[in-house]
């Protein structure tokens, strides 16, 4: 049988997405098998003892530690990202929680961008301090603020680029240089940018995290997550934490995500192309105070975005002049685009952050993050771009 792991190093990302990490059973199936098993049996007591001392490449013990289908997903993700290893988790938040809690202890200091996905903000702002970790928040787009906040004792920096929901672009290479000068670990949540468009490890990140729930599944079916990094970090720091705390990915969901990876490149390229054409078509509509898309020249970090990401991405944000009332008229007038809080889906989805994902924040906190009452976040799906543009334009007209 061909060894797809040995050969995948020479393949381009698109080929890796289809083949990397595949482990075939003795039946030589074409599509990856779903090993829906919790545990594994041993031919002898001696074999069980040996496996608990050191499990080999194709030896598994218990699905909370690892499973062949989950391992295929981890290896395919690692091959795509160019990481030494990966650990898959039940959700994106299990990945964020696992990576941060495995790497940190009481007394540590971290620096985080303040524009974060809501649950990431809860972990960094509320949970970590409860366990004695000191957190400094910075405006992620301001490199001088990172420089001022990172100290010799800073253990880790955390950021999302592109950020949610205002689509700020953070200079990952710049932040990584500042962090590494002080010996801090750089952890990047790369969900919005996708592994296809932004290669955070190449830009200097040490650890990259995905919610696979988003573009990687991309068809609205299951939760999943993954943490990627060096073998020392993944197996030495992360695995002991995750295998004993129970954030394991289900083998069935790993299989769904493997199928998602096969089409990831095609999907996100089509979604980004549609997002770019929608952004260009809607810019300047009288209902809009601002249209935010990193691929447009008027985006404040457009040059950085062009350098750091292959496209402007699949997300755009619209700031409606008429505040919440106009935003609600816009949402309610849409016929194709669905109201939801998810993103990265084949179906175009629209969210009003101020009343949903960021409702918990005070008005002052929302203002500090640029989340106005008129702000709407759009995840562009796989529908025809002209249909989407017509739907969005009609709904903007209705919001006037
Ligand atoms: C969705 C998301 C998460 C959390 O992922 P889940 O799979 O929902 O747990 C974390 N970070 C970002 C940027 C996200 O968009």
mmCIF file with all atom_site columns, N, CA and C and ligand atoms in Angstrom, residues 90-94 96 117 119-120 160 164 189 191-192 211-214 223-225 342-343, ligand 1:
data_model
loop_
_atom_site.group_PDB
_atom_site.id
_atom_site.type_symbol
_atom_site.label_atom_id
_atom_site.label_alt_id
_atom_site.label_comp_id
_atom_site.label_asym_id
_atom_site.label_entity_id
_atom_site.label_seq_id
_atom_site.pdbx_PDB_ins_code
_atom_site.Cartn_x
_atom_site.Cartn_y
_atom_site.Cartn_z
_atom_site.occupancy
_atom_site.B_iso_or_equiv
_atom_site.pdbx_formal_charge
_atom_site.auth_seq_id
_atom_site.auth_comp_id
_atom_site.auth_asym_id
_atom_site.auth_atom_id
_atom_site.pdbx_PDB_model_num
ATOM   1  N N  . UNK A 1 90  ? -13.288 18.398 20.501 1.00 0.00 ? 90  UNK A N  1
ATOM   2  C CA . UNK A 1 90  ? -14.731 18.296 20.282 1.00 0.00 ? 90  UNK A CA 1
ATOM   3  C C  . UNK A 1 90  ? -15.332 19.567 19.694 1.00 0.00 ? 90  UNK A C  1
ATOM   4  N N  . UNK A 1 91  ? -14.685 20.700 19.907 1.00 0.00 ? 91  UNK A N  1
ATOM   5  C CA . UNK A 1 91  ? -15.191 21.974 19.393 1.00 0.00 ? 91  UNK A CA 1
ATOM   6  C C  . UNK A 1 91  ? -14.014 22.940 19.311 1.00 0.00 ? 91  UNK A C  1
ATOM   7  N N  . UNK A 1 92  ? -14.252 24.082 18.692 1.00 0.00 ? 92  UNK A N  1
ATOM   8  C CA . UNK A 1 92  ? -13.212 25.111 18.652 1.00 0.00 ? 92  UNK A CA 1
ATOM   9  C C  . UNK A 1 92  ? -12.881 25.598 20.052 1.00 0.00 ? 92  UNK A C  1
ATOM   10 N N  . UNK A 1 93  ? -13.885 25.711 20.915 1.00 0.00 ? 93  UNK A N  1
ATOM   11 C CA . UNK A 1 93  ? -13.625 26.203 22.268 1.00 0.00 ? 93  UNK A CA 1
ATOM   12 C C  . UNK A 1 93  ? -12.834 25.191 23.102 1.00 0.00 ? 93  UNK A C  1
ATOM   13 N N  . UNK A 1 94  ? -13.054 23.884 22.861 1.00 0.00 ? 94  UNK A N  1
ATOM   14 C CA . UNK A 1 94  ? -12.225 22.890 23.557 1.00 0.00 ? 94  UNK A CA 1
ATOM   15 C C  . UNK A 1 94  ? -10.766 23.063 23.122 1.00 0.00 ? 94  UNK A C  1
ATOM   16 N N  . UNK A 1 96  ? -9.326  26.030 22.077 1.00 0.00 ? 96  UNK A N  1
ATOM   17 C CA . UNK A 1 96  ? -8.805  27.268 22.679 1.00 0.00 ? 96  UNK A CA 1
ATOM   18 C C  . UNK A 1 96  ? -8.538  27.043 24.167 1.00 0.00 ? 96  UNK A C  1
ATOM   19 N N  . UNK A 1 117 ? -13.526 36.464 19.532 1.00 0.00 ? 117 UNK A N  1
ATOM   20 C CA . UNK A 1 117 ? -14.765 35.702 19.521 1.00 0.00 ? 117 UNK A CA 1
ATOM   21 C C  . UNK A 1 117 ? -15.280 35.638 20.975 1.00 0.00 ? 117 UNK A C  1
ATOM   22 N N  . UNK A 1 119 ? -16.681 33.614 23.184 1.00 0.00 ? 119 UNK A N  1
ATOM   23 C CA . UNK A 1 119 ? -16.277 32.593 24.152 1.00 0.00 ? 119 UNK A CA 1
ATOM   24 C C  . UNK A 1 119 ? -14.778 32.641 24.419 1.00 0.00 ? 119 UNK A C  1
ATOM   25 N N  . UNK A 1 120 ? -13.995 33.033 23.417 1.00 0.00 ? 120 UNK A N  1
ATOM   26 C CA . UNK A 1 120 ? -12.545 33.210 23.646 1.00 0.00 ? 120 UNK A CA 1
ATOM   27 C C  . UNK A 1 120 ? -12.338 34.342 24.644 1.00 0.00 ? 120 UNK A C  1
ATOM   28 N N  . UNK A 1 160 ? -6.683  36.815 17.258 1.00 0.00 ? 160 UNK A N  1
ATOM   29 C CA . UNK A 1 160 ? -7.448  36.331 16.104 1.00 0.00 ? 160 UNK A CA 1
ATOM   30 C C  . UNK A 1 160 ? -7.236  37.330 14.973 1.00 0.00 ? 160 UNK A C  1
ATOM   31 N N  . UNK A 1 164 ? -13.195 39.169 14.843 1.00 0.00 ? 164 UNK A N  1
ATOM   32 C CA . UNK A 1 164 ? -14.652 39.085 14.827 1.00 0.00 ? 164 UNK A CA 1
ATOM   33 C C  . UNK A 1 164 ? -15.237 40.215 15.681 1.00 0.00 ? 164 UNK A C  1
ATOM   34 N N  . UNK A 1 189 ? -5.670  32.178 16.721 1.00 0.00 ? 189 UNK A N  1
ATOM   35 C CA . UNK A 1 189 ? -6.955  31.596 16.321 1.00 0.00 ? 189 UNK A CA 1
ATOM   36 C C  . UNK A 1 189 ? -7.175  32.038 14.878 1.00 0.00 ? 189 UNK A C  1
ATOM   37 N N  . UNK A 1 191 ? -9.396  31.089 12.570 1.00 0.00 ? 191 UNK A N  1
ATOM   38 C CA . UNK A 1 191 ? -10.677 30.645 12.021 1.00 0.00 ? 191 UNK A CA 1
ATOM   39 C C  . UNK A 1 191 ? -11.165 31.533 10.880 1.00 0.00 ? 191 UNK A C  1
ATOM   40 N N  . UNK A 1 192 ? -11.215 32.842 11.108 1.00 0.00 ? 192 UNK A N  1
ATOM   41 C CA . UNK A 1 192 ? -11.800 33.721 10.092 1.00 0.00 ? 192 UNK A CA 1
ATOM   42 C C  . UNK A 1 192 ? -10.980 33.730 8.803  1.00 0.00 ? 192 UNK A C  1
ATOM   43 N N  . UNK A 1 211 ? -11.557 26.441 14.956 1.00 0.00 ? 211 UNK A N  1
ATOM   44 C CA . UNK A 1 211 ? -12.865 25.841 15.124 1.00 0.00 ? 211 UNK A CA 1
ATOM   45 C C  . UNK A 1 211 ? -13.166 25.193 13.781 1.00 0.00 ? 211 UNK A C  1
ATOM   46 N N  . UNK A 1 212 ? -13.150 23.857 13.727 1.00 0.00 ? 212 UNK A N  1
ATOM   47 C CA . UNK A 1 212 ? -13.435 23.144 12.476 1.00 0.00 ? 212 UNK A CA 1
ATOM   48 C C  . UNK A 1 212 ? -14.917 23.197 12.135 1.00 0.00 ? 212 UNK A C  1
ATOM   49 N N  . UNK A 1 213 ? -15.694 23.670 13.112 1.00 0.00 ? 213 UNK A N  1
ATOM   50 C CA . UNK A 1 213 ? -17.133 23.884 12.941 1.00 0.00 ? 213 UNK A CA 1
ATOM   51 C C  . UNK A 1 213 ? -17.418 24.844 11.779 1.00 0.00 ? 213 UNK A C  1
ATOM   52 N N  . UNK A 1 214 ? -16.489 25.722 11.506 1.00 0.00 ? 214 UNK A N  1
ATOM   53 C CA . UNK A 1 214 ? -16.705 26.794 10.535 1.00 0.00 ? 214 UNK A CA 1
ATOM   54 C C  . UNK A 1 214 ? -16.355 26.302 9.119  1.00 0.00 ? 214 UNK A C  1
ATOM   55 N N  . UNK A 1 223 ? -19.722 20.053 15.225 1.00 0.00 ? 223 UNK A N  1
ATOM   56 C CA . UNK A 1 223 ? -18.696 20.830 15.920 1.00 0.00 ? 223 UNK A CA 1
ATOM   57 C C  . UNK A 1 223 ? -17.369 20.085 15.842 1.00 0.00 ? 223 UNK A C  1
ATOM   58 N N  . UNK A 1 224 ? -16.298 20.835 15.885 1.00 0.00 ? 224 UNK A N  1
ATOM   59 C CA . UNK A 1 224 ? -14.972 20.227 15.955 1.00 0.00 ? 224 UNK A CA 1
ATOM   60 C C  . UNK A 1 224 ? -13.935 21.309 16.112 1.00 0.00 ? 224 UNK A C  1
ATOM   61 N N  . UNK A 1 225 ? -12.741 20.908 16.511 1.00 0.00 ? 225 UNK A N  1
ATOM   62 C CA . UNK A 1 225 ? -11.652 21.870 16.647 1.00 0.00 ? 225 UNK A CA 1
ATOM   63 C C  . UNK A 1 225 ? -10.323 21.164 16.524 1.00 0.00 ? 225 UNK A C  1
ATOM   64 N N  . UNK A 1 342 ? -23.659 31.450 12.993 1.00 0.00 ? 342 UNK A N  1
ATOM   65 C CA . UNK A 1 342 ? -22.530 30.652 12.527 1.00 0.00 ? 342 UNK A CA 1
ATOM   66 C C  . UNK A 1 342 ? -21.824 31.355 11.370 1.00 0.00 ? 342 UNK A C  1
ATOM   67 N N  . UNK A 1 343 ? -20.762 30.769 10.875 1.00 0.00 ? 343 UNK A N  1
ATOM   68 C CA . UNK A 1 343 ? -20.031 31.354 9.748  1.00 0.00 ? 343 UNK A CA 1
ATOM   69 C C  . UNK A 1 343 ? -19.260 30.266 9.029  1.00 0.00 ? 343 UNK A C  1
HETATM 70 C C1 . LIG B 2 .   ? -16.580 29.705 16.343 1.00 0.00 ? 1   LIG B C1 1
HETATM 71 C C2 . LIG B 2 .   ? -15.290 30.212 16.809 1.00 0.00 ? 1   LIG B C2 1
HETATM 72 C C3 . LIG B 2 .   ? -14.678 29.644 17.932 1.00 0.00 ? 1   LIG B C3 1
HETATM 73 C C4 . LIG B 2 .   ? -15.323 28.538 18.734 1.00 0.00 ? 1   LIG B C4 1
HETATM 74 O O1 . LIG B 2 .   ? -15.552 27.384 18.002 1.00 0.00 ? 1   LIG B O1 1
HETATM 75 P P1 . LIG B 2 .   ? -16.714 26.308 18.360 1.00 0.00 ? 1   LIG B P1 1
HETATM 76 O O2 . LIG B 2 .   ? -16.463 25.223 17.388 1.00 0.00 ? 1   LIG B O2 1
HETATM 77 O O3 . LIG B 2 .   ? -18.014 27.012 18.202 1.00 0.00 ? 1   LIG B O3 1
HETATM 78 O O4 . LIG B 2 .   ? -16.480 25.894 19.775 1.00 0.00 ? 1   LIG B O4 1
HETATM 79 C C5 . LIG B 2 .   ? -13.465 30.173 18.351 1.00 0.00 ? 1   LIG B C5 1
HETATM 80 N N1 . LIG B 2 .   ? -12.878 31.185 17.688 1.00 0.00 ? 1   LIG B N1 1
HETATM 81 C C6 . LIG B 2 .   ? -13.437 31.758 16.597 1.00 0.00 ? 1   LIG B C6 1
HETATM 82 C C7 . LIG B 2 .   ? -12.758 32.890 15.923 1.00 0.00 ? 1   LIG B C7 1
HETATM 83 C C8 . LIG B 2 .   ? -14.659 31.287 16.118 1.00 0.00 ? 1   LIG B C8 1
HETATM 84 O O5 . LIG B 2 .   ? -15.219 31.851 15.040 1.00 0.00 ? 1   LIG B O5 1
#
